[in-house]
């Protein structure tokens, strides 16, 4: 590298013309000897200045980026305009039926979304400004670097050009580097260029990484909470309080049992992990939930419809579920024991058929007793039902009870559970929760295990009967039960004597027949042998197409469907389980129909919420991006401070700065065509740093600072570093600006006289 320095001051009058141009140019009038600084009006002098604008711009940019990121991080956790996104933070804890302790202003979430949109706009602006701001900071800092690196850095003009060309964003430089050998890198790279490239890469990396890890998410926020009253299935706190009696429940149950068929849909039937669907497409075609009840996943009954959703609120409500098991007994001893004890008993018989019913009922203190307690915790009860069937050919009436052709004893065991479950909401994936034993998150106080009894001597006044007893009473027991009406009609002459009743089907729509009989069209319930069993029992007996015959045939077919050995017990179990579901539904409907104030109830709160937009980002992503932001912005501000606090010989490495540097080496760098910059070896020999020297060329005199009042000059490749308090030759415009800043512009203008051309 040449050790010779190149003065930047001589170019003010000589220009940057090549030797060839200077020879061809017409003679010019003699110029003032600038190197000797005799004409101080034409070439002024100023001290090196600091410029804080780049630091201010970088600081404003950092504030913009940090504000956007901090807002995003806060909004991903909580809103700015209110306490929380969660419903529970505004109300008494989850599963409480109390009223809210704080009001919700839905407009606060609208304002909060505006903050989020503002943060996204700020983020976009910051992303767009990242490269320009970083490049401007590096360009300003490069001026300080090339004037402070000195001779020991071995910086060449080629390295200076790499900084002036903003090599950190110059693709031509990267192409040149990767095309050439590794040694080529040493011709271009400086420590500052590496720092600038790293700073740009870091700044450019943050935006795509942030876009990858951060995404907008629509969530539900509290909007308009409401509450509804739900009737307790277990009423009252005392033994004498009014509740749902066996008579009330059996009447509603009979209606549900006779109206249900394979096409029915019950909106109070719930199933765990199952969506609400009215029909199901399967191997058997289109079926309803009642047909598939036993196949559902944990089916149960609730007072509220199965499409009810509490939204943002977590609430519980009561549920009932029953399961059954049917078996044919070979011994009659259990049936005899049932009849000997406290039980509900009934017997019916007619031509070719007879059925005896026995259902044990609890008895205590000379009163009928319910299996349920008056409490709000989980309860499990078990019930039994015995059905004794006798069938014979109608032509052999005398053999019906003594030696029937077909006799069976069917035992039905029903297990029913009452408890609580969490209603579908946004936090449990809109699915009903599992069976729970508690009403609230803590045990309910002042609820003793008080039993239910009948309110008088009649069984039908028993409060809170078991569902199997209620179904038995609805079918066989009450005066208006199915069996009572049908048997009475068949055993009297009403069907033949009263013309108005000729077409009345007293025995049609028998309870459970739709789930027992393949003739209903629901053949996928299970294998049905009822027609075959019916023929085996009654042979070729023809009931004839008369009112009596039609009713007799309907009744006997229904009885055979339950009482034949050829009937699958699984089919009977499923049918009774579906029937108990209808009874439990009737219980919920009766409880819900009682006027408010006449029955115990509890509140169920719900809030479907309103949509709002929030940022979605993980905690780990927040930490990672925060670290990147910190490293980048701290580095950027350090480089900007480096550019701002050191006095500089020019504002930035722009084109005008390079024109002045080029003028200093015009004799070595003439204006000629070239496409091979990398082969211009003079660029590797000419020094690339800016120094200073006294007008007589003495570096020692310049460095000593003894003559700070005298004007020094800039020099390319000078071994002397620039000094902040030293005056250096400058353009006249800079001296005028300096005088104005010092308040002496008027005196200066008068003393200067007319301007001389530069």
Short mmCIF file of C-alpha atoms in Angstrom, two decimals, residues 117-577:
data_model
loop_
_atom_site.label_atom_id
_atom_site.label_comp_id
_atom_site.label_asym_id
_atom_site.label_seq_id
_atom_site.Cartn_x
_atom_site.Cartn_y
_atom_site.Cartn_z
CA UNK A 117 -54.62 -3.34 15.32
CA UNK A 118 -52.48 -0.31 16.16
CA UNK A 119 -49.72 -2.63 17.37
CA UNK A 120 -49.88 -4.53 14.09
CA UNK A 121 -49.64 -1.28 12.10
CA UNK A 122 -46.65 -0.21 14.19
CA UNK A 123 -45.08 -3.62 13.65
CA UNK A 124 -45.56 -3.31 9.89
CA UNK A 125 -44.04 0.18 9.83
CA UNK A 126 -41.12 -1.05 11.93
CA UNK A 127 -40.57 -3.97 9.57
CA UNK A 128 -40.52 -1.67 6.54
CA UNK A 129 -38.07 0.73 8.23
CA UNK A 130 -35.69 -1.93 9.58
CA UNK A 131 -33.27 -2.09 6.64
CA UNK A 132 -33.33 1.66 5.75
CA UNK A 133 -32.76 2.74 9.37
CA UNK A 134 -30.04 0.16 9.96
CA UNK A 135 -28.32 1.11 6.71
CA UNK A 136 -28.46 4.83 7.55
CA UNK A 137 -26.96 4.21 10.99
CA UNK A 138 -24.17 2.10 9.53
CA UNK A 139 -23.49 4.67 6.82
CA UNK A 140 -23.04 7.39 9.46
CA UNK A 141 -20.91 5.17 11.65
CA UNK A 142 -18.71 4.25 8.69
CA UNK A 143 -17.51 7.88 8.55
CA UNK A 144 -16.19 7.61 12.10
CA UNK A 145 -14.67 4.22 11.39
CA UNK A 146 -12.63 5.33 8.35
CA UNK A 147 -11.30 8.40 10.18
CA UNK A 148 -10.34 6.46 13.33
CA UNK A 149 -8.95 3.22 11.96
CA UNK A 150 -5.56 4.73 11.08
CA UNK A 151 -2.56 3.30 9.32
CA UNK A 152 -2.36 0.20 11.52
CA UNK A 153 -5.65 -1.08 10.09
CA UNK A 154 -4.17 -1.40 6.59
CA UNK A 155 -7.45 -0.19 5.19
CA UNK A 156 -7.42 0.28 1.43
CA UNK A 157 -9.48 2.37 -0.90
CA UNK A 158 -11.25 -0.82 -2.04
CA UNK A 159 -12.38 -1.44 1.54
CA UNK A 160 -13.53 2.16 1.80
CA UNK A 161 -15.53 1.75 -1.41
CA UNK A 162 -17.18 -1.37 0.04
CA UNK A 163 -18.40 0.75 2.95
CA UNK A 164 -19.39 3.64 0.71
CA UNK A 165 -21.36 1.28 -1.53
CA UNK A 166 -23.18 0.05 1.60
CA UNK A 167 -21.74 -3.41 1.15
CA UNK A 168 -24.00 -4.75 3.88
CA UNK A 169 -26.90 -4.49 1.41
CA UNK A 170 -24.98 -4.61 -1.88
CA UNK A 171 -25.70 -7.85 -3.71
CA UNK A 172 -22.93 -7.14 -6.22
CA UNK A 173 -20.41 -7.35 -3.40
CA UNK A 174 -21.75 -10.71 -2.23
CA UNK A 175 -21.68 -12.06 -5.78
CA UNK A 176 -18.12 -10.85 -6.21
CA UNK A 177 -17.07 -12.50 -2.97
CA UNK A 178 -18.64 -15.88 -3.71
CA UNK A 179 -17.31 -15.91 -7.26
CA UNK A 180 -13.71 -15.32 -6.22
CA UNK A 181 -11.34 -17.26 -3.96
CA UNK A 182 -11.40 -16.98 -0.19
CA UNK A 183 -8.44 -14.59 -0.30
CA UNK A 184 -10.71 -12.17 -2.15
CA UNK A 185 -12.61 -11.57 1.07
CA UNK A 186 -9.61 -9.89 2.66
CA UNK A 187 -9.62 -7.28 -0.10
CA UNK A 188 -13.12 -6.06 0.83
CA UNK A 189 -13.87 -6.92 4.42
CA UNK A 190 -13.26 -4.76 7.44
CA UNK A 191 -14.36 -5.32 11.01
CA UNK A 192 -17.01 -2.62 10.62
CA UNK A 193 -18.42 -4.24 7.48
CA UNK A 194 -18.79 -7.53 9.37
CA UNK A 195 -20.61 -5.73 12.19
CA UNK A 196 -22.89 -3.96 9.70
CA UNK A 197 -23.71 -7.22 7.89
CA UNK A 198 -24.46 -8.99 11.19
CA UNK A 199 -26.68 -6.11 12.27
CA UNK A 200 -28.64 -6.19 9.02
CA UNK A 201 -29.03 -9.97 9.10
CA UNK A 202 -30.29 -9.83 12.69
CA UNK A 203 -32.73 -7.03 11.89
CA UNK A 204 -34.01 -8.78 8.77
CA UNK A 205 -34.42 -12.08 10.65
CA UNK A 206 -36.76 -10.75 13.34
CA UNK A 207 -39.73 -9.88 11.12
CA UNK A 208 -40.17 -13.28 9.38
CA UNK A 209 -39.50 -15.13 12.62
CA UNK A 210 -42.09 -13.00 14.37
CA UNK A 211 -44.59 -13.65 11.58
CA UNK A 212 -43.93 -17.38 11.88
CA UNK A 213 -44.40 -17.57 15.66
CA UNK A 214 -47.05 -14.89 16.05
CA UNK A 215 -50.52 -15.17 14.57
CA UNK A 216 -53.88 -13.47 15.14
CA UNK A 217 -56.48 -15.51 16.99
CA UNK A 218 -60.19 -14.94 17.42
CA UNK A 219 -61.38 -15.65 20.96
CA UNK A 220 -64.61 -15.25 22.84
CA UNK A 221 -64.75 -12.58 25.54
CA UNK A 222 -67.49 -11.79 28.07
CA UNK A 223 -70.33 -9.92 26.50
CA UNK A 224 -73.78 -10.29 28.02
CA UNK A 225 -74.06 -12.91 30.80
CA UNK A 226 -77.53 -14.23 31.55
CA UNK A 227 -78.98 -16.77 33.96
CA UNK A 228 -81.91 -19.17 33.81
CA UNK A 229 -83.64 -21.06 36.61
CA UNK A 230 -83.50 -24.85 36.53
CA UNK A 231 -85.71 -27.03 38.71
CA UNK A 232 -84.11 -29.36 41.22
CA UNK A 233 -84.97 -32.98 40.56
CA UNK A 234 -84.90 -33.64 44.30
CA UNK A 235 -87.23 -31.20 45.98
CA UNK A 236 -87.50 -29.72 49.43
CA UNK A 237 -85.44 -29.74 52.58
CA UNK A 238 -87.94 -31.46 54.87
CA UNK A 239 -89.74 -34.78 54.79
CA UNK A 240 -93.16 -33.17 54.48
CA UNK A 241 -92.39 -30.83 51.59
CA UNK A 242 -94.22 -31.30 48.33
CA UNK A 243 -92.41 -32.97 45.46
CA UNK A 244 -92.96 -35.07 42.38
CA UNK A 245 -95.18 -38.01 43.29
CA UNK A 246 -95.49 -41.45 41.74
CA UNK A 247 -98.86 -40.50 40.30
CA UNK A 248 -97.49 -37.36 38.63
CA UNK A 249 -94.44 -39.12 37.25
CA UNK A 250 -96.21 -42.26 36.00
CA UNK A 251 -98.82 -40.23 34.12
CA UNK A 252 -96.13 -38.25 32.27
CA UNK A 253 -94.09 -41.41 31.74
CA UNK A 254 -96.99 -43.30 30.14
CA UNK A 255 -97.49 -40.50 27.62
CA UNK A 256 -93.80 -40.58 26.74
CA UNK A 257 -93.70 -44.39 26.52
CA UNK A 258 -96.73 -44.75 24.26
CA UNK A 259 -95.75 -41.90 21.93
CA UNK A 260 -92.13 -42.99 21.50
CA UNK A 261 -91.19 -44.96 18.43
CA UNK A 262 -88.25 -45.63 16.21
CA UNK A 263 -88.55 -42.19 14.61
CA UNK A 264 -88.67 -40.22 17.86
CA UNK A 265 -86.04 -37.74 18.92
CA UNK A 266 -85.57 -36.63 22.51
CA UNK A 267 -83.63 -33.40 23.03
CA UNK A 268 -83.02 -34.19 26.70
CA UNK A 269 -80.95 -37.26 25.93
CA UNK A 270 -77.26 -36.45 26.27
CA UNK A 271 -74.23 -38.56 25.42
CA UNK A 272 -70.65 -38.01 26.46
CA UNK A 273 -68.27 -37.02 23.65
CA UNK A 274 -71.12 -37.12 21.15
CA UNK A 275 -72.41 -34.20 19.10
CA UNK A 276 -76.09 -33.41 18.99
CA UNK A 277 -77.52 -35.33 16.05
CA UNK A 278 -81.14 -36.16 15.49
CA UNK A 279 -80.45 -39.05 13.13
CA UNK A 280 -77.65 -41.48 12.48
CA UNK A 281 -76.68 -43.02 9.17
CA UNK A 282 -75.43 -46.56 9.62
CA UNK A 283 -75.72 -50.13 8.43
CA UNK A 284 -79.40 -50.14 9.28
CA UNK A 285 -80.14 -46.92 7.42
CA UNK A 286 -81.32 -43.77 9.16
CA UNK A 287 -82.00 -44.29 12.87
CA UNK A 288 -82.69 -41.98 15.79
CA UNK A 289 -81.02 -41.64 19.17
CA UNK A 290 -83.83 -43.55 20.92
CA UNK A 291 -83.26 -46.61 18.75
CA UNK A 292 -79.54 -46.41 19.45
CA UNK A 293 -79.85 -45.32 23.08
CA UNK A 294 -78.04 -48.32 24.55
CA UNK A 295 -75.25 -47.87 21.99
CA UNK A 296 -74.54 -44.26 22.91
CA UNK A 297 -71.46 -43.37 24.91
CA UNK A 298 -72.59 -42.83 28.51
CA UNK A 299 -76.15 -41.69 27.73
CA UNK A 300 -78.01 -39.72 30.37
CA UNK A 301 -80.94 -37.36 30.86
CA UNK A 302 -80.79 -33.70 31.91
CA UNK A 303 -83.38 -30.99 32.41
CA UNK A 304 -81.71 -28.73 29.85
CA UNK A 305 -81.76 -29.63 26.14
CA UNK A 306 -78.71 -31.33 24.70
CA UNK A 307 -77.79 -28.33 22.54
CA UNK A 308 -77.44 -26.03 25.54
CA UNK A 309 -74.06 -24.35 25.83
CA UNK A 310 -72.88 -22.03 28.59
CA UNK A 311 -70.20 -20.47 26.41
CA UNK A 312 -67.58 -18.77 28.55
CA UNK A 313 -69.07 -19.89 31.86
CA UNK A 314 -68.43 -23.20 33.58
CA UNK A 315 -71.66 -24.47 35.09
CA UNK A 316 -73.05 -27.79 36.31
CA UNK A 317 -76.54 -29.23 36.18
CA UNK A 318 -78.20 -32.43 37.31
CA UNK A 319 -78.29 -35.63 35.32
CA UNK A 320 -79.93 -39.07 35.53
CA UNK A 321 -78.86 -42.27 33.86
CA UNK A 322 -80.24 -45.78 34.17
CA UNK A 323 -78.95 -49.14 33.05
CA UNK A 324 -80.87 -52.41 33.05
CA UNK A 325 -80.23 -56.11 33.02
CA UNK A 326 -82.87 -58.65 32.01
CA UNK A 327 -82.76 -62.35 32.78
CA UNK A 328 -85.19 -65.27 32.74
CA UNK A 329 -85.33 -67.12 36.06
CA UNK A 330 -85.84 -70.84 36.29
CA UNK A 331 -86.94 -70.72 39.93
CA UNK A 332 -89.96 -68.85 41.22
CA UNK A 333 -88.59 -68.34 44.72
CA UNK A 334 -87.47 -64.69 44.14
CA UNK A 335 -90.91 -63.87 42.79
CA UNK A 336 -92.58 -65.52 45.79
CA UNK A 337 -90.32 -63.61 48.19
CA UNK A 338 -91.17 -60.36 46.42
CA UNK A 339 -94.87 -60.97 46.84
CA UNK A 340 -94.38 -61.82 50.50
CA UNK A 341 -92.61 -58.54 51.24
CA UNK A 342 -93.51 -54.87 50.89
CA UNK A 343 -94.00 -54.41 47.18
CA UNK A 344 -96.17 -53.16 44.41
CA UNK A 345 -98.17 -56.11 43.04
CA UNK A 346 -100.61 -56.45 40.20
CA UNK A 347 -102.09 -59.31 38.17
CA UNK A 348 -103.98 -59.37 34.88
CA UNK A 349 -105.29 -62.25 32.79
CA UNK A 350 -107.39 -62.82 29.75
CA UNK A 351 -108.02 -65.37 27.02
CA UNK A 352 -104.74 -67.20 26.46
CA UNK A 353 -102.59 -64.93 28.58
CA UNK A 354 -101.85 -63.91 32.18
CA UNK A 355 -99.21 -61.63 33.69
CA UNK A 356 -98.31 -61.01 37.33
CA UNK A 357 -96.21 -58.03 38.37
CA UNK A 358 -94.16 -57.55 41.53
CA UNK A 359 -91.82 -54.64 42.30
CA UNK A 360 -90.25 -54.36 45.79
CA UNK A 361 -90.72 -50.96 47.44
CA UNK A 362 -88.90 -49.66 50.50
CA UNK A 363 -90.94 -49.49 53.70
CA UNK A 364 -89.99 -47.59 56.83
CA UNK A 365 -91.91 -46.34 59.83
CA UNK A 366 -95.13 -47.74 58.41
CA UNK A 367 -94.75 -45.65 55.27
CA UNK A 368 -93.61 -46.19 51.72
CA UNK A 369 -90.12 -44.82 51.30
CA UNK A 370 -88.31 -43.47 48.25
CA UNK A 371 -84.85 -44.81 47.39
CA UNK A 372 -83.70 -41.20 46.89
CA UNK A 373 -82.41 -38.74 49.48
CA UNK A 374 -82.93 -35.00 49.59
CA UNK A 375 -79.38 -34.01 48.87
CA UNK A 376 -77.32 -32.56 46.07
CA UNK A 377 -74.57 -35.13 46.04
CA UNK A 378 -74.31 -38.19 43.83
CA UNK A 379 -76.82 -40.96 44.52
CA UNK A 380 -76.98 -44.53 43.26
CA UNK A 381 -80.08 -46.69 43.60
CA UNK A 382 -81.04 -50.18 42.47
CA UNK A 383 -84.55 -51.47 41.72
CA UNK A 384 -86.04 -54.80 40.74
CA UNK A 385 -89.09 -55.88 38.79
CA UNK A 386 -90.52 -59.37 38.35
CA UNK A 387 -92.86 -60.21 35.47
CA UNK A 388 -94.47 -63.64 35.48
CA UNK A 389 -95.98 -64.57 32.09
CA UNK A 390 -98.34 -67.46 31.34
CA UNK A 391 -99.51 -68.20 27.80
CA UNK A 392 -101.83 -70.87 26.42
CA UNK A 393 -103.90 -71.54 23.35
CA UNK A 394 -107.13 -69.57 23.68
CA UNK A 395 -108.99 -72.78 22.96
CA UNK A 396 -107.52 -74.24 26.16
CA UNK A 397 -108.64 -71.60 28.63
CA UNK A 398 -108.78 -73.95 31.58
CA UNK A 399 -105.09 -74.78 31.22
CA UNK A 400 -103.87 -71.16 31.28
CA UNK A 401 -102.98 -70.99 34.98
CA UNK A 402 -102.77 -74.67 35.89
CA UNK A 403 -100.65 -76.01 33.03
CA UNK A 404 -99.90 -73.20 30.55
CA UNK A 405 -98.23 -73.97 27.25
CA UNK A 406 -95.58 -71.31 27.92
CA UNK A 407 -94.58 -69.85 31.32
CA UNK A 408 -91.64 -67.54 32.06
CA UNK A 409 -90.38 -65.42 34.93
CA UNK A 410 -88.54 -62.30 33.81
CA UNK A 411 -86.42 -60.29 36.23
CA UNK A 412 -85.45 -56.71 35.41
CA UNK A 413 -82.73 -55.05 37.47
CA UNK A 414 -82.32 -51.30 37.05
CA UNK A 415 -79.45 -49.22 38.40
CA UNK A 416 -79.95 -45.47 38.34
CA UNK A 417 -77.43 -42.76 39.16
CA UNK A 418 -78.22 -39.14 39.90
CA UNK A 419 -75.40 -36.63 39.92
CA UNK A 420 -74.01 -33.55 38.25
CA UNK A 421 -72.09 -32.84 35.11
CA UNK A 422 -70.41 -29.84 33.59
CA UNK A 423 -72.43 -28.34 30.78
CA UNK A 424 -70.77 -27.88 27.38
CA UNK A 425 -68.73 -24.71 27.18
CA UNK A 426 -65.81 -23.28 25.25
CA UNK A 427 -63.26 -24.59 27.74
CA UNK A 428 -64.30 -28.24 27.61
CA UNK A 429 -64.46 -28.40 23.81
CA UNK A 430 -68.25 -27.91 23.85
CA UNK A 431 -68.82 -31.42 25.21
CA UNK A 432 -70.66 -32.49 28.35
CA UNK A 433 -68.42 -33.32 31.26
CA UNK A 434 -68.26 -36.64 33.12
CA UNK A 435 -70.47 -37.60 36.05
CA UNK A 436 -69.57 -35.65 39.17
CA UNK A 437 -70.67 -36.10 42.73
CA UNK A 438 -70.80 -32.48 43.86
CA UNK A 439 -72.97 -29.52 43.05
CA UNK A 440 -70.23 -26.93 43.64
CA UNK A 441 -66.49 -27.16 43.89
CA UNK A 442 -66.96 -27.56 47.67
CA UNK A 443 -69.59 -29.64 49.52
CA UNK A 444 -72.99 -28.05 49.90
CA UNK A 445 -73.86 -27.06 53.44
CA UNK A 446 -77.04 -27.73 55.42
CA UNK A 447 -78.27 -30.58 53.22
CA UNK A 448 -79.01 -33.63 55.31
CA UNK A 449 -79.74 -37.07 53.89
CA UNK A 450 -83.49 -36.77 54.44
CA UNK A 451 -85.66 -39.52 52.97
CA UNK A 452 -88.80 -39.14 50.87
CA UNK A 453 -92.05 -40.81 51.91
CA UNK A 454 -95.60 -40.89 50.64
CA UNK A 455 -97.74 -38.00 51.83
CA UNK A 456 -100.64 -40.30 52.75
CA UNK A 457 -101.39 -44.03 52.87
CA UNK A 458 -101.50 -44.40 49.09
CA UNK A 459 -98.44 -45.59 47.16
CA UNK A 460 -99.22 -43.22 44.32
CA UNK A 461 -98.47 -40.31 46.69
CA UNK A 462 -94.91 -41.51 47.21
CA UNK A 463 -92.55 -38.59 46.57
CA UNK A 464 -89.54 -39.14 44.27
CA UNK A 465 -90.12 -42.76 43.23
CA UNK A 466 -87.47 -44.75 41.43
CA UNK A 467 -87.73 -44.70 37.63
CA UNK A 468 -88.35 -48.46 37.32
CA UNK A 469 -91.21 -48.28 39.82
CA UNK A 470 -92.63 -45.28 37.94
CA UNK A 471 -92.49 -47.14 34.62
CA UNK A 472 -94.05 -50.25 36.19
CA UNK A 473 -96.81 -48.16 37.71
CA UNK A 474 -97.42 -46.38 34.40
CA UNK A 475 -97.74 -49.65 32.49
CA UNK A 476 -99.39 -51.95 35.03
CA UNK A 477 -100.48 -50.12 38.15
CA UNK A 478 -102.53 -46.95 37.91
CA UNK A 479 -106.20 -46.84 37.06
CA UNK A 480 -105.30 -45.19 33.79
CA UNK A 481 -102.25 -47.35 33.14
CA UNK A 482 -101.83 -49.07 29.81
CA UNK A 483 -102.53 -52.54 31.15
CA UNK A 484 -105.52 -51.45 33.20
CA UNK A 485 -107.23 -49.82 30.23
CA UNK A 486 -106.40 -52.63 27.81
CA UNK A 487 -107.36 -55.51 30.12
CA UNK A 488 -110.56 -53.80 31.18
CA UNK A 489 -111.58 -53.36 27.56
CA UNK A 490 -110.81 -56.99 26.68
CA UNK A 491 -112.50 -58.49 29.74
CA UNK A 492 -115.74 -56.60 29.28
CA UNK A 493 -118.27 -56.43 26.49
CA UNK A 494 -117.55 -52.76 25.80
CA UNK A 495 -115.86 -53.54 22.47
CA UNK A 496 -118.93 -55.33 21.17
CA UNK A 497 -121.74 -53.39 22.84
CA UNK A 498 -120.65 -49.81 22.26
CA UNK A 499 -120.60 -48.97 18.56
CA UNK A 500 -118.67 -45.74 19.16
CA UNK A 501 -115.70 -47.81 20.40
CA UNK A 502 -115.56 -50.26 17.53
CA UNK A 503 -112.45 -48.69 16.03
CA UNK A 504 -110.70 -47.71 19.28
CA UNK A 505 -107.34 -49.45 19.68
CA UNK A 506 -107.10 -49.72 23.46
CA UNK A 507 -104.11 -52.02 23.28
CA UNK A 508 -102.19 -50.41 20.42
CA UNK A 509 -99.04 -48.34 20.83
CA UNK A 510 -97.97 -50.58 23.69
CA UNK A 511 -95.06 -49.18 25.74
CA UNK A 512 -91.60 -50.33 24.59
CA UNK A 513 -93.05 -52.29 21.64
CA UNK A 514 -91.21 -50.04 19.17
CA UNK A 515 -87.94 -51.18 20.75
CA UNK A 516 -88.93 -54.85 21.06
CA UNK A 517 -90.72 -55.60 17.81
CA UNK A 518 -89.13 -55.97 14.40
CA UNK A 519 -92.47 -55.16 12.78
CA UNK A 520 -91.83 -51.52 13.73
CA UNK A 521 -89.18 -51.45 11.01
CA UNK A 522 -86.27 -51.09 13.43
CA UNK A 523 -84.80 -54.50 12.68
CA UNK A 524 -81.29 -53.39 13.65
CA UNK A 525 -82.24 -53.25 17.32
CA UNK A 526 -81.41 -56.96 17.54
CA UNK A 527 -82.61 -60.37 16.49
CA UNK A 528 -86.36 -60.59 17.01
CA UNK A 529 -88.01 -64.01 17.36
CA UNK A 530 -91.38 -62.64 18.51
CA UNK A 531 -93.35 -63.76 15.41
CA UNK A 532 -92.02 -67.30 15.73
CA UNK A 533 -92.65 -67.37 19.48
CA UNK A 534 -96.13 -66.03 18.93
CA UNK A 535 -96.91 -68.86 16.50
CA UNK A 536 -95.44 -71.48 18.81
CA UNK A 537 -97.65 -70.29 21.67
CA UNK A 538 -100.94 -69.56 19.99
CA UNK A 539 -100.71 -71.93 17.05
CA UNK A 540 -103.26 -71.32 14.33
CA UNK A 541 -105.63 -69.44 16.57
CA UNK A 542 -107.35 -66.71 14.57
CA UNK A 543 -108.35 -63.66 16.60
CA UNK A 544 -110.51 -62.52 13.69
CA UNK A 545 -110.68 -59.01 12.32
CA UNK A 546 -112.94 -57.61 15.02
CA UNK A 547 -112.40 -54.79 17.54
CA UNK A 548 -111.79 -57.38 20.20
CA UNK A 549 -109.55 -59.50 17.99
CA UNK A 550 -107.39 -56.58 16.94
CA UNK A 551 -106.88 -55.43 20.53
CA UNK A 552 -106.31 -58.98 21.79
CA UNK A 553 -103.69 -59.62 19.14
CA UNK A 554 -101.91 -56.31 19.88
CA UNK A 555 -101.75 -57.08 23.60
CA UNK A 556 -100.66 -60.70 23.30
CA UNK A 557 -98.00 -59.84 20.74
CA UNK A 558 -96.58 -57.22 23.13
CA UNK A 559 -96.61 -59.69 26.05
CA UNK A 560 -94.92 -62.39 24.00
CA UNK A 561 -92.23 -59.89 22.93
CA UNK A 562 -91.24 -59.61 26.60
CA UNK A 563 -92.20 -63.00 28.00
CA UNK A 564 -90.94 -65.51 25.48
CA UNK A 565 -87.76 -67.51 26.02
CA UNK A 566 -87.10 -66.98 22.35
CA UNK A 567 -86.76 -63.24 22.89
CA UNK A 568 -83.16 -62.11 23.30
CA UNK A 569 -82.59 -60.80 26.84
CA UNK A 570 -80.19 -58.18 25.47
CA UNK A 571 -83.03 -56.87 23.37
CA UNK A 572 -85.29 -56.73 26.43
CA UNK A 573 -82.58 -54.98 28.48
CA UNK A 574 -82.05 -52.37 25.78
CA UNK A 575 -85.79 -51.76 25.47
CA UNK A 576 -86.23 -51.29 29.22
CA UNK A 577 -83.16 -49.06 29.36
#
